[in-house]
Each structure stands twice: as structure tokens, then as C-alpha cells.
PDB file of C-alpha atoms and ligand atoms in Angstrom:
ATOM      1  CA  MET A 197     -29.334  -3.925 -30.366  1.00  0.00           C
ATOM      2  CA  THR A 198     -26.440  -5.404 -28.394  1.00  0.00           C
ATOM      3  CA  ILE A 199     -24.771  -3.362 -25.730  1.00  0.00           C
ATOM      4  CA  ALA A 200     -21.011  -3.658 -25.437  1.00  0.00           C
ATOM      5  CA  PRO A 201     -19.811  -4.547 -21.928  1.00  0.00           C
ATOM      6  CA  GLU A 202     -19.052  -1.420 -20.031  1.00  0.00           C
ATOM      7  CA  ARG A 203     -15.356  -0.822 -20.080  1.00  0.00           C
ATOM      8  CA  THR A 204     -13.696   2.325 -18.858  1.00  0.00           C
ATOM      9  CA  ALA A 205     -10.822   3.983 -20.731  1.00  0.00           C
ATOM     10  CA  ASP A 206      -7.543   2.068 -20.512  1.00  0.00           C
ATOM     11  CA  LEU A 207      -5.487   4.099 -18.050  1.00  0.00           C
ATOM     12  CA  TYR A 208      -2.639   1.572 -18.106  1.00  0.00           C
ATOM     13  CA  PRO A 209      -1.851   0.217 -21.574  1.00  0.00           C
ATOM     14  CA  SER A 210       0.194  -2.996 -21.652  1.00  0.00           C
ATOM     15  CA  ARG A 211       1.015  -6.023 -23.869  1.00  0.00           C
ATOM     16  CA  GLY A 212       1.512  -3.811 -26.937  1.00  0.00           C
ATOM     17  CA  THR A 213       4.449  -3.727 -29.331  1.00  0.00           C
ATOM     18  CA  SER A 214       6.807  -1.938 -26.929  1.00  0.00           C
ATOM     19  CA  GLU A 215       7.332  -1.339 -23.220  1.00  0.00           C
ATOM     20  CA  VAL A 216       5.589   1.855 -22.041  1.00  0.00           C
ATOM     21  CA  ILE A 217       6.049   3.386 -18.597  1.00  0.00           C
ATOM     22  CA  THR A 218       3.060   5.370 -17.328  1.00  0.00           C
ATOM     23  CA  PRO A 219       2.930   7.421 -14.111  1.00  0.00           C
ATOM     24  CA  ARG A 220       0.332   6.116 -11.668  1.00  0.00           C
ATOM     25  CA  LYS A 221      -3.012   7.855 -12.126  1.00  0.00           C
ATOM     26  CA  ASP A 222      -4.662   6.547  -8.947  1.00  0.00           C
ATOM     27  CA  PRO A 223      -4.274   7.193  -5.220  1.00  0.00           C
ATOM     28  CA  VAL A 224      -2.392   4.607  -3.146  1.00  0.00           C
ATOM     29  CA  VAL A 225      -4.446   5.030   0.032  1.00  0.00           C
ATOM     30  CA  TRP A 226      -8.056   5.710  -0.901  1.00  0.00           C
ATOM     31  CA  SER A 227      -9.614   6.444   2.511  1.00  0.00           C
ATOM     32  CA  GLN A 228      -9.811   9.877   4.082  1.00  0.00           C
ATOM     33  CA  SER A 229      -6.927  10.413   6.466  1.00  0.00           C
ATOM     34  CA  GLY A 230      -7.847   9.206   9.926  1.00  0.00           C
ATOM     35  CA  ALA A 231     -10.234   6.473   8.696  1.00  0.00           C
ATOM     36  CA  ALA A 232     -10.787   4.165  11.660  1.00  0.00           C
ATOM     37  CA  GLY A 233      -9.315   0.670  11.625  1.00  0.00           C
ATOM     38  CA  PRO A 234      -6.342  -1.395  12.711  1.00  0.00           C
ATOM     39  CA  PHE A 235      -3.765   0.685  10.782  1.00  0.00           C
ATOM     40  CA  GLN A 236      -2.469   3.769  12.580  1.00  0.00           C
ATOM     41  CA  PRO A 237      -2.431   6.943  10.426  1.00  0.00           C
ATOM     42  CA  SER A 238       1.387   6.894  10.315  1.00  0.00           C
ATOM     43  CA  GLU A 239       1.288   3.295   9.080  1.00  0.00           C
ATOM     44  CA  LEU A 240      -1.011   4.280   6.227  1.00  0.00           C
ATOM     45  CA  SER A 241       1.435   7.079   5.329  1.00  0.00           C
ATOM     46  CA  ASP A 242       4.272   4.566   5.262  1.00  0.00           C
ATOM     47  CA  PHE A 243       2.209   2.314   3.008  1.00  0.00           C
ATOM     48  CA  GLU A 244       1.504   5.226   0.698  1.00  0.00           C
ATOM     49  CA  ARG A 245       5.197   6.133   0.469  1.00  0.00           C
ATOM     50  CA  ASP A 246       6.690   2.638   0.138  1.00  0.00           C
ATOM     51  CA  GLY A 247       3.872   0.620  -1.428  1.00  0.00           C
ATOM     52  CA  PHE A 248       3.991  -1.889   1.437  1.00  0.00           C
ATOM     53  CA  PHE A 249       3.699  -2.240   5.183  1.00  0.00           C
ATOM     54  CA  ALA A 250       5.057  -5.158   7.198  1.00  0.00           C
ATOM     55  CA  ILE A 251       3.497  -6.414  10.443  1.00  0.00           C
ATOM     56  CA  GLY A 252       5.605  -8.497  12.822  1.00  0.00           C
ATOM     57  CA  GLU A 253       2.711 -10.422  14.345  1.00  0.00           C
ATOM     58  CA  LEU A 254      -0.643 -10.404  12.612  1.00  0.00           C
ATOM     59  CA  LEU A 255      -1.537 -13.919  13.817  1.00  0.00           C
ATOM     60  CA  THR A 256      -0.645 -15.532  17.131  1.00  0.00           C
ATOM     61  CA  ALA A 257       1.303 -18.793  17.274  1.00  0.00           C
ATOM     62  CA  ASP A 258      -1.905 -20.686  18.140  1.00  0.00           C
ATOM     63  CA  GLU A 259      -3.689 -19.230  15.126  1.00  0.00           C
ATOM     64  CA  VAL A 260      -0.755 -20.022  12.860  1.00  0.00           C
ATOM     65  CA  ALA A 261      -0.943 -23.666  13.968  1.00  0.00           C
ATOM     66  CA  VAL A 262      -4.565 -23.850  12.793  1.00  0.00           C
ATOM     67  CA  TYR A 263      -3.870 -22.296   9.376  1.00  0.00           C
ATOM     68  CA  ARG A 264      -0.734 -24.347   8.896  1.00  0.00           C
ATOM     69  CA  THR A 265      -2.626 -27.583   9.570  1.00  0.00           C
ATOM     70  CA  GLU A 266      -5.256 -26.519   7.045  1.00  0.00           C
ATOM     71  CA  LEU A 267      -2.586 -25.700   4.462  1.00  0.00           C
ATOM     72  CA  ASP A 268      -0.962 -29.107   4.957  1.00  0.00           C
ATOM     73  CA  ARG A 269      -4.353 -30.770   4.606  1.00  0.00           C
ATOM     74  CA  LEU A 270      -5.103 -29.009   1.303  1.00  0.00           C
ATOM     75  CA  VAL A 271      -1.668 -29.680  -0.141  1.00  0.00           C
ATOM     76  CA  GLY A 272      -1.665 -33.320   0.965  1.00  0.00           C
ATOM     77  CA  ASP A 273      -5.143 -34.117  -0.339  1.00  0.00           C
ATOM     78  CA  PRO A 274      -4.878 -36.142  -3.586  1.00  0.00           C
ATOM     79  CA  GLU A 275      -8.256 -34.835  -4.758  1.00  0.00           C
ATOM     80  CA  MET A 276      -7.082 -31.243  -4.317  1.00  0.00           C
ATOM     81  CA  ARG A 277      -3.952 -32.013  -6.294  1.00  0.00           C
ATOM     82  CA  ALA A 278      -6.091 -32.991  -9.272  1.00  0.00           C
ATOM     83  CA  ASN A 279      -8.261 -29.873  -8.858  1.00  0.00           C
ATOM     84  CA  PRO A 280      -7.579 -27.118 -11.430  1.00  0.00           C
ATOM     85  CA  ARG A 281      -7.081 -24.756  -8.472  1.00  0.00           C
ATOM     86  CA  SER A 282      -3.796 -26.528  -7.703  1.00  0.00           C
ATOM     87  CA  ILE A 283      -0.692 -25.555  -9.662  1.00  0.00           C
ATOM     88  CA  VAL A 284       2.257 -27.946  -9.616  1.00  0.00           C
ATOM     89  CA  GLU A 285       5.975 -27.253  -9.943  1.00  0.00           C
ATOM     90  CA  PRO A 286       7.056 -27.846 -13.533  1.00  0.00           C
ATOM     91  CA  LYS A 287      10.050 -29.986 -12.535  1.00  0.00           C
ATOM     92  CA  SER A 288       9.238 -31.795  -9.308  1.00  0.00           C
ATOM     93  CA  GLN A 289       5.453 -31.887  -9.896  1.00  0.00           C
ATOM     94  CA  SER A 290       4.915 -30.986  -6.240  1.00  0.00           C
ATOM     95  CA  VAL A 291       2.101 -28.537  -5.446  1.00  0.00           C
ATOM     96  CA  ARG A 292       3.241 -24.936  -5.872  1.00  0.00           C
ATOM     97  CA  SER A 293       0.031 -22.957  -5.331  1.00  0.00           C
ATOM     98  CA  VAL A 294      -3.590 -23.582  -4.485  1.00  0.00           C
ATOM     99  CA  PHE A 295      -6.039 -20.881  -5.576  1.00  0.00           C
ATOM    100  CA  GLU A 296      -9.342 -19.761  -4.066  1.00  0.00           C
ATOM    101  CA  VAL A 297      -8.610 -21.297  -0.679  1.00  0.00           C
ATOM    102  CA  HIS A 298     -11.263 -19.089   0.941  1.00  0.00           C
ATOM    103  CA  LYS A 299     -13.916 -20.903  -1.141  1.00  0.00           C
ATOM    104  CA  ILE A 300     -12.708 -24.442  -0.547  1.00  0.00           C
ATOM    105  CA  SER A 301     -11.798 -24.065   3.125  1.00  0.00           C
ATOM    106  CA  GLU A 302     -13.888 -22.641   5.967  1.00  0.00           C
ATOM    107  CA  VAL A 303     -10.706 -22.025   7.909  1.00  0.00           C
ATOM    108  CA  PHE A 304      -9.299 -19.706   5.227  1.00  0.00           C
ATOM    109  CA  ALA A 305     -12.738 -18.119   4.738  1.00  0.00           C
ATOM    110  CA  ARG A 306     -12.552 -17.042   8.397  1.00  0.00           C
ATOM    111  CA  LEU A 307      -9.127 -15.533   7.856  1.00  0.00           C
ATOM    112  CA  VAL A 308     -10.396 -13.353   4.998  1.00  0.00           C
ATOM    113  CA  SER A 309     -13.193 -11.858   7.101  1.00  0.00           C
ATOM    114  CA  ASP A 310     -11.023 -11.425  10.216  1.00  0.00           C
ATOM    115  CA  PRO A 311     -11.240  -7.708  11.168  1.00  0.00           C
ATOM    116  CA  ARG A 312      -7.434  -7.495  11.438  1.00  0.00           C
ATOM    117  CA  VAL A 313      -7.302  -8.489   7.779  1.00  0.00           C
ATOM    118  CA  VAL A 314     -10.355  -7.078   6.006  1.00  0.00           C
ATOM    119  CA  GLY A 315     -10.345  -3.989   8.252  1.00  0.00           C
ATOM    120  CA  ARG A 316      -6.913  -2.998   6.967  1.00  0.00           C
ATOM    121  CA  ALA A 317      -7.931  -3.640   3.358  1.00  0.00           C
ATOM    122  CA  ARG A 318     -10.938  -1.317   3.794  1.00  0.00           C
ATOM    123  CA  GLN A 319      -8.694   1.392   5.207  1.00  0.00           C
ATOM    124  CA  ILE A 320      -6.337   1.218   2.233  1.00  0.00           C
ATOM    125  CA  LEU A 321      -9.044   0.961  -0.414  1.00  0.00           C
ATOM    126  CA  GLY A 322     -11.499   3.426   1.188  1.00  0.00           C
ATOM    127  CA  SER A 323     -14.636   1.358   0.516  1.00  0.00           C
ATOM    128  CA  ASP A 324     -16.174  -2.041   0.955  1.00  0.00           C
ATOM    129  CA  VAL A 325     -13.965  -4.703  -0.530  1.00  0.00           C
ATOM    130  CA  TYR A 326     -14.401  -8.125  -2.131  1.00  0.00           C
ATOM    131  CA  VAL A 327     -11.886 -10.896  -2.692  1.00  0.00           C
ATOM    132  CA  HIS A 328     -10.340 -10.872  -6.161  1.00  0.00           C
ATOM    133  CA  GLN A 329      -8.059 -13.839  -5.463  1.00  0.00           C
ATOM    134  CA  THR A 330      -6.649 -15.988  -2.675  1.00  0.00           C
ATOM    135  CA  ARG A 331      -3.849 -18.489  -2.931  1.00  0.00           C
ATOM    136  CA  ILE A 332      -1.408 -20.405  -0.826  1.00  0.00           C
ATOM    137  CA  ASN A 333       2.090 -20.391  -2.253  1.00  0.00           C
ATOM    138  CA  VAL A 334       3.714 -23.399  -0.724  1.00  0.00           C
ATOM    139  CA  LYS A 335       7.332 -23.145  -1.851  1.00  0.00           C
ATOM    140  CA  PRO A 336       8.523 -26.428  -0.391  1.00  0.00           C
ATOM    141  CA  GLY A 337      12.256 -26.758   0.265  1.00  0.00           C
ATOM    142  CA  PHE A 338      14.868 -28.381  -1.947  1.00  0.00           C
ATOM    143  CA  GLY A 339      14.272 -26.473  -5.133  1.00  0.00           C
ATOM    144  CA  ALA A 340      10.828 -24.846  -5.363  1.00  0.00           C
ATOM    145  CA  SER A 341      11.031 -22.207  -8.053  1.00  0.00           C
ATOM    146  CA  GLY A 342      10.583 -18.488  -7.467  1.00  0.00           C
ATOM    147  CA  PHE A 343       8.312 -15.861  -8.967  1.00  0.00           C
ATOM    148  CA  TYR A 344       9.953 -13.574 -11.509  1.00  0.00           C
ATOM    149  CA  TRP A 345       9.653  -9.762 -11.100  1.00  0.00           C
ATOM    150  CA  HIS A 346       6.172  -8.476 -11.854  1.00  0.00           C
ATOM    151  CA  SER A 347       3.436  -6.065 -10.878  1.00  0.00           C
ATOM    152  CA  ASP A 348       0.283  -8.001  -9.994  1.00  0.00           C
ATOM    153  CA  PHE A 349      -1.830  -5.145 -11.323  1.00  0.00           C
ATOM    154  CA  GLU A 350      -0.276  -5.567 -14.761  1.00  0.00           C
ATOM    155  CA  THR A 351      -1.816  -9.044 -14.938  1.00  0.00           C
ATOM    156  CA  TRP A 352      -5.055  -8.189 -13.148  1.00  0.00           C
ATOM    157  CA  HIS A 353      -5.643  -5.263 -15.516  1.00  0.00           C
ATOM    158  CA  SER A 354      -4.555  -7.005 -18.721  1.00  0.00           C
ATOM    159  CA  GLU A 355      -6.017 -10.456 -18.098  1.00  0.00           C
ATOM    160  CA  ASP A 356      -8.764  -9.982 -15.455  1.00  0.00           C
ATOM    161  CA  GLY A 357     -10.031  -6.478 -16.286  1.00  0.00           C
ATOM    162  CA  LEU A 358      -9.451  -4.510 -13.071  1.00  0.00           C
ATOM    163  CA  PRO A 359      -9.729  -0.900 -14.306  1.00  0.00           C
ATOM    164  CA  SER A 360      -7.794   1.006 -11.627  1.00  0.00           C
ATOM    165  CA  MET A 361      -5.069   0.494  -9.061  1.00  0.00           C
ATOM    166  CA  ARG A 362      -7.496  -0.005  -6.188  1.00  0.00           C
ATOM    167  CA  ALA A 363      -6.536  -3.481  -4.992  1.00  0.00           C
ATOM    168  CA  VAL A 364      -4.195  -4.640  -2.252  1.00  0.00           C
ATOM    169  CA  SER A 365      -2.563  -7.909  -1.227  1.00  0.00           C
ATOM    170  CA  VAL A 366      -1.572  -9.292   2.111  1.00  0.00           C
ATOM    171  CA  SER A 367       0.956 -12.099   2.313  1.00  0.00           C
ATOM    172  CA  ILE A 368       0.757 -13.911   5.643  1.00  0.00           C
ATOM    173  CA  ALA A 369       3.635 -16.184   6.616  1.00  0.00           C
ATOM    174  CA  LEU A 370       2.583 -19.631   7.823  1.00  0.00           C
ATOM    175  CA  THR A 371       6.190 -20.814   8.053  1.00  0.00           C
ATOM    176  CA  GLU A 372       9.128 -18.617   9.010  1.00  0.00           C
ATOM    177  CA  ASN A 373      10.312 -16.491   6.078  1.00  0.00           C
ATOM    178  CA  PHE A 374      14.104 -16.437   6.401  1.00  0.00           C
ATOM    179  CA  ASP A 375      16.451 -14.414   4.261  1.00  0.00           C
ATOM    180  CA  THR A 376      17.346 -17.668   2.520  1.00  0.00           C
ATOM    181  CA  ASN A 377      14.136 -19.554   1.709  1.00  0.00           C
ATOM    182  CA  GLY A 378      12.655 -17.543  -1.126  1.00  0.00           C
ATOM    183  CA  GLY A 379      10.995 -14.661   0.727  1.00  0.00           C
ATOM    184  CA  LEU A 380       9.127 -11.855  -0.988  1.00  0.00           C
ATOM    185  CA  MET A 381      11.198  -8.979  -2.420  1.00  0.00           C
ATOM    186  CA  ILE A 382       9.668  -5.588  -3.250  1.00  0.00           C
ATOM    187  CA  MET A 383      11.160  -2.442  -4.784  1.00  0.00           C
ATOM    188  CA  PRO A 384      10.025   0.342  -2.393  1.00  0.00           C
ATOM    189  CA  GLY A 385       8.332   3.195  -4.257  1.00  0.00           C
ATOM    190  CA  SER A 386       7.989   1.197  -7.498  1.00  0.00           C
ATOM    191  CA  HIS A 387       4.196   1.348  -7.183  1.00  0.00           C
ATOM    192  CA  ARG A 388       4.214   4.937  -8.481  1.00  0.00           C
ATOM    193  CA  HIS A 389       4.890   3.944 -12.088  1.00  0.00           C
ATOM    194  CA  PHE A 390       3.212   1.356 -14.250  1.00  0.00           C
ATOM    195  CA  VAL A 391       5.381  -0.734 -16.538  1.00  0.00           C
ATOM    196  CA  GLY A 392       3.271  -1.558 -19.571  1.00  0.00           C
ATOM    197  CA  CYS A 393       4.953  -4.678 -20.888  1.00  0.00           C
ATOM    198  CA  ALA A 394       5.784  -5.567 -24.470  1.00  0.00           C
ATOM    199  CA  GLY A 395       4.244  -8.624 -26.093  1.00  0.00           C
ATOM    200  CA  GLU A 396       0.790  -9.940 -26.792  1.00  0.00           C
ATOM    201  CA  THR A 397      -0.936 -12.215 -24.275  1.00  0.00           C
ATOM    202  CA  PRO A 398      -0.809 -15.825 -25.509  1.00  0.00           C
ATOM    203  CA  LYS A 399      -4.069 -17.770 -25.483  1.00  0.00           C
ATOM    204  CA  ASP A 400      -4.689 -19.513 -22.126  1.00  0.00           C
ATOM    205  CA  ASN A 401      -1.621 -17.727 -20.820  1.00  0.00           C
ATOM    206  CA  TYR A 402      -2.511 -18.479 -17.191  1.00  0.00           C
ATOM    207  CA  LYS A 403      -1.823 -22.189 -17.661  1.00  0.00           C
ATOM    208  CA  ARG A 404       1.832 -21.414 -18.285  1.00  0.00           C
ATOM    209  CA  SER A 405       2.265 -18.177 -16.372  1.00  0.00           C
ATOM    210  CA  LEU A 406       1.253 -19.646 -13.013  1.00  0.00           C
ATOM    211  CA  GLN A 407       4.096 -22.125 -13.296  1.00  0.00           C
ATOM    212  CA  MET A 408       6.513 -19.714 -14.889  1.00  0.00           C
ATOM    213  CA  GLN A 409       5.594 -16.235 -16.010  1.00  0.00           C
ATOM    214  CA  ASP A 410       6.725 -14.928 -19.399  1.00  0.00           C
ATOM    215  CA  ALA A 411       4.050 -12.442 -20.591  1.00  0.00           C
ATOM    216  CA  GLY A 412       3.783  -9.270 -18.510  1.00  0.00           C
ATOM    217  CA  ILE A 413       7.467  -9.228 -17.636  1.00  0.00           C
ATOM    218  CA  PRO A 414       9.386  -5.936 -17.560  1.00  0.00           C
ATOM    219  CA  SER A 415      12.589  -5.693 -19.596  1.00  0.00           C
ATOM    220  CA  ASP A 416      15.992  -6.141 -17.959  1.00  0.00           C
ATOM    221  CA  GLU A 417      16.639  -2.469 -18.663  1.00  0.00           C
ATOM    222  CA  ALA A 418      13.478  -1.297 -16.886  1.00  0.00           C
ATOM    223  CA  LEU A 419      14.142  -3.578 -13.910  1.00  0.00           C
ATOM    224  CA  THR A 420      17.732  -2.345 -13.645  1.00  0.00           C
ATOM    225  CA  LYS A 421      16.614   1.300 -13.640  1.00  0.00           C
ATOM    226  CA  MET A 422      13.946   0.596 -11.047  1.00  0.00           C
ATOM    227  CA  ALA A 423      16.261  -1.399  -8.784  1.00  0.00           C
ATOM    228  CA  ASP A 424      18.949   1.327  -9.038  1.00  0.00           C
ATOM    229  CA  LYS A 425      16.396   3.988  -8.128  1.00  0.00           C
ATOM    230  CA  HIS A 426      14.373   2.210  -5.455  1.00  0.00           C
ATOM    231  CA  GLY A 427      16.547  -0.575  -4.084  1.00  0.00           C
ATOM    232  CA  ILE A 428      15.168  -3.982  -3.164  1.00  0.00           C
ATOM    233  CA  ARG A 429      13.721  -4.915   0.203  1.00  0.00           C
ATOM    234  CA  LEU A 430      13.481  -8.534   1.335  1.00  0.00           C
ATOM    235  CA  PHE A 431      10.714  -9.438   3.794  1.00  0.00           C
ATOM    236  CA  THR A 432      11.566 -11.839   6.575  1.00  0.00           C
ATOM    237  CA  GLY A 433       9.507 -12.721   9.613  1.00  0.00           C
ATOM    238  CA  LYS A 434       8.304 -15.507  11.795  1.00  0.00           C
ATOM    239  CA  ALA A 435       5.148 -17.448  11.053  1.00  0.00           C
ATOM    240  CA  GLY A 436       2.226 -15.102  11.717  1.00  0.00           C
ATOM    241  CA  SER A 437       3.960 -12.027  10.296  1.00  0.00           C
ATOM    242  CA  ALA A 438       2.390 -10.293   7.303  1.00  0.00           C
ATOM    243  CA  THR A 439       3.263  -7.956   4.454  1.00  0.00           C
ATOM    244  CA  TRP A 440       0.618  -5.686   2.950  1.00  0.00           C
ATOM    245  CA  PHE A 441       1.559  -4.526  -0.526  1.00  0.00           C
ATOM    246  CA  ASP A 442       0.082  -2.349  -3.223  1.00  0.00           C
ATOM    247  CA  CYS A 443      -1.237  -4.019  -6.384  1.00  0.00           C
ATOM    248  CA  ASN A 444       1.347  -2.237  -8.531  1.00  0.00           C
ATOM    249  CA  ALA A 445       4.442  -2.801  -6.360  1.00  0.00           C
ATOM    250  CA  MET A 446       7.235  -4.443  -8.374  1.00  0.00           C
ATOM    251  CA  HIS A 447       7.940  -7.722  -6.591  1.00  0.00           C
ATOM    252  CA  GLY A 448       9.147 -11.271  -6.956  1.00  0.00           C
ATOM    253  CA  SER A 449      10.933 -14.000  -5.050  1.00  0.00           C
ATOM    254  CA  GLY A 450      13.799 -16.400  -5.586  1.00  0.00           C
ATOM    255  CA  ASP A 451      13.921 -20.175  -5.603  1.00  0.00           C
ATOM    256  CA  ASN A 452      13.857 -22.059  -2.323  1.00  0.00           C
ATOM    257  CA  ILE A 453      16.796 -24.445  -2.230  1.00  0.00           C
ATOM    258  CA  THR A 454      16.900 -24.610   1.575  1.00  0.00           C
ATOM    259  CA  PRO A 455      15.300 -27.542   3.416  1.00  0.00           C
ATOM    260  CA  TYR A 456      12.783 -25.103   4.981  1.00  0.00           C
ATOM    261  CA  PRO A 457       9.430 -24.566   3.261  1.00  0.00           C
ATOM    262  CA  ARG A 458       8.244 -20.994   2.783  1.00  0.00           C
ATOM    263  CA  SER A 459       4.473 -21.262   2.828  1.00  0.00           C
ATOM    264  CA  ASN A 460       2.449 -18.061   2.743  1.00  0.00           C
ATOM    265  CA  VAL A 461      -1.213 -17.353   2.186  1.00  0.00           C
ATOM    266  CA  PHE A 462      -1.972 -14.405  -0.105  1.00  0.00           C
ATOM    267  CA  ILE A 463      -5.301 -12.583  -0.016  1.00  0.00           C
ATOM    268  CA  VAL A 464      -6.118  -9.994  -2.672  1.00  0.00           C
ATOM    269  CA  PHE A 465      -8.835  -7.479  -1.910  1.00  0.00           C
ATOM    270  CA  ASN A 466     -10.319  -5.222  -4.564  1.00  0.00           C
ATOM    271  CA  SER A 467     -12.615  -2.242  -4.017  1.00  0.00           C
ATOM    272  CA  VAL A 468     -16.272  -2.895  -4.888  1.00  0.00           C
ATOM    273  CA  GLU A 469     -15.947   0.355  -6.854  1.00  0.00           C
ATOM    274  CA  ASN A 470     -13.233  -1.194  -9.042  1.00  0.00           C
ATOM    275  CA  ALA A 471     -14.998  -4.419 -10.044  1.00  0.00           C
ATOM    276  CA  ALA A 472     -13.573  -6.362 -12.973  1.00  0.00           C
ATOM    277  CA  VAL A 473     -14.738  -5.520 -16.501  1.00  0.00           C
ATOM    278  CA  GLU A 474     -13.598  -7.203 -19.725  1.00  0.00           C
ATOM    279  CA  PRO A 475      -9.818  -7.779 -19.765  1.00  0.00           C
ATOM    280  CA  PHE A 476      -7.816  -4.855 -21.162  1.00  0.00           C
ATOM    281  CA  ALA A 477      -5.288  -6.990 -23.045  1.00  0.00           C
ATOM    282  CA  ALA A 478      -6.469 -10.586 -23.329  1.00  0.00           C
ATOM    283  CA  PRO A 479      -9.169 -12.253 -25.424  1.00  0.00           C
ATOM    284  CA  VAL A 480     -11.124 -13.696 -22.465  1.00  0.00           C
ATOM    285  CA  PRO A 481     -10.911 -13.360 -18.672  1.00  0.00           C
ATOM    286  CA  ARG A 482      -9.003 -15.978 -16.680  1.00  0.00           C
ATOM    287  CA  PRO A 483     -11.103 -18.577 -14.800  1.00  0.00           C
ATOM    288  CA  ASP A 484     -12.949 -17.110 -11.833  1.00  0.00           C
ATOM    289  CA  TYR A 485     -10.995 -19.199  -9.309  1.00  0.00           C
ATOM    290  CA  ILE A 486      -7.992 -17.069 -10.340  1.00  0.00           C
ATOM    291  CA  GLY A 487      -9.741 -13.722 -10.826  1.00  0.00           C
ATOM    292  CA  ALA A 488     -13.201 -13.354  -9.263  1.00  0.00           C
ATOM    293  CA  ARG A 489     -16.140 -12.280 -11.437  1.00  0.00           C
ATOM    294  CA  GLU A 490     -18.500 -12.032  -8.468  1.00  0.00           C
ATOM    295  CA  PHE A 491     -18.209  -8.933  -6.304  1.00  0.00           C
ATOM    296  CA  THR A 492     -19.959  -9.600  -2.990  1.00  0.00           C
ATOM    297  CA  PRO A 493     -18.403  -7.445  -0.240  1.00  0.00           C
ATOM    298  CA  VAL A 494     -16.656  -9.215   2.622  1.00  0.00           C
ATOM    299  CA  ARG A 495     -18.647  -8.647   5.808  1.00  0.00           C
TER     300      ARG A 495
HETATM  301  O1  AKG B 679       5.054 -16.260  -3.304  1.00  0.00           O
HETATM  302  C1  AKG B 679       5.807 -15.345  -3.662  1.00  0.00           C
HETATM  303  O2  AKG B 679       6.932 -15.217  -3.231  1.00  0.00           O
HETATM  304  C2  AKG B 679       5.350 -14.306  -4.641  1.00  0.00           C
HETATM  305  C3  AKG B 679       4.070 -14.661  -5.269  1.00  0.00           C
HETATM  306  C4  AKG B 679       3.542 -13.660  -6.202  1.00  0.00           C
HETATM  307  O3  AKG B 679       4.027 -12.596  -6.367  1.00  0.00           O
HETATM  308  C5  AKG B 679       2.311 -13.979  -6.931  1.00  0.00           C
HETATM  309  O4  AKG B 679       1.810 -15.126  -6.795  1.00  0.00           O
HETATM  310  O5  AKG B 679       1.791 -13.087  -7.635  1.00  0.00           O
HETATM  311 FE1  FE2 B 680       2.690 -11.255  -7.393  1.00  0.00          FE
END
């Protein structure tokens, strides 16, 4: 007798014939109030309300220098460029993202287990956490393309099999994020509804979507309603600043046509109690360098 892989009920249907908006069925902050860690209780309340929390200085200037050098090394390495973990810009063919940097770089591995980083993730997710994904998004100047509006959870649920909204990202600036060089934009409060998107997942969707997303995109009408209701916040900050954001926050970023690169490292933590199962709306999971299938807690 074969046993089907354990898969919980689909709380957040997506990629069907029409767009379906579902109220969030999960908490935003999973720890008991007052859980010890770097976040103050009022900061966790802000995160719960807005779906994000920005930190002016998570890393010192000296630390930034170390991570920035490592980023430049990875991006400049011809072997890395040929590695499937590297995604190139469709037009210029320059490196756009490098995935799983915590596995290929000891320097980024240290960043993931830094108590200022993982400690905050544990407070939000209320458990031990593992890394679902890391990436550097390089966004060089002179025309790097942006990231269209999306909820990360929509993809992680549909294509990677995360059952519940119990994951969180931190985007750490390694170059200054100005209001002009393609910084992250989030709709505050958008994390409280799930936009189940219309359209089936194409085979090997990730190969296209990481250059330019087209499955898992909300309609213009839904985005207009959400923007009218919630507004749009742009995150700026010097190198070393950080933005924590909920897995279901509606976000995106514009092109970078300035001469100034906008290079951020993104770390995605998932609760060990929310480990990936079979994808909810794709034939097979994405490669594990994009969505982890190994759930060892960060210590
Ligand atoms: O780098 C950015 O501005 C946004 C990236 C993003 O949302 C993603 O990679 O999922
Ligand atoms: Fe995203």
C-alpha cells in the first residue's frame, strides 16, 4: 500500500480559474506576547498591524563592509554566474539574484544565525525556525528590472508547499536604498487578505518567474482596490538598515535606472511547525536551492 504524502487542507486556494480573495486564517505574530528577544513588544504589535517593521541600523558600517565584499565576490565570480543559483537579467544578462547564499558562503551563513536576525524571526514565528530561502537581489544601476506586485506566500504555498502563513522575510540593505533606486514597496495591512490568483502554474515556472513573474500575479483591479485601501509605503535606508515583512504582505519594487546599485540580502525563515509539504498548485516542488526541503532549525 502506498501512503500519499501528508498534505493539510488547502487554506489558501490559488492558480484556479478565477481570482479568489480569502481572509487570512493564521496569526501574524505567533509568539505569546512578551516573548523575549530583540523586538520590543510594541514593535511586534506594529509588525502585526502593518505586516512589516523597519530597522534603521541592524548592521554596523563595519559589518556592512564585510557582507558587501562577499556579495561583490559572489556576483563577480564567473563560476557562480554559471551556477543555477544565479539568475541573470533578461536584457543585460547581468546577475540579478543569487539564491541560497547561506549555503555557498560562510559569511552569509553567519548572518542567518546572528541573534539579531534569527532571534527576531523566532519572536515573530513563535517557534524554532529554519531557512526556506536566501537570496541576494543585486539590482545594479542603469536599468535593472523591478519585481512586480506579489505576495511571497502565494508562491511559497502554490509552488513550494508551505501550508500556513508562518514565514517571515528580512531584507537587509547592503547599499543605500534611496527613494529612486528601486527600493521595496509594501502595502501596509495587505497581509490580512490572501489574493488567490487566476491561472494555472506553467511547467518549470520558476525559470521564467525569477526573471519576470507572470503566474501568481493579482489582477489590476485587485491591486487598485488594495492600494486605495492600504496605500503604498516605500522603504529607504542606509546600508545596514533592514525591513522585516510578513510572508503575505503585498510588495514589489520598480526598475533601477539610477547609477546607484540597490543590493539587498533577503532571508526567509519558516517555522519548523510549518515545514513544506507537496506544492498546493504546481506539479512538482521548485528546486531546493529556491525552496528548502530540509528543515533543520537554525541554532
Ligand atoms: O528585491 C526586491 O525589491 C523585491 C524582491 C522580492 O520581492 C522577491 O524576490 O520576492
Ligand atoms: Fe517577494
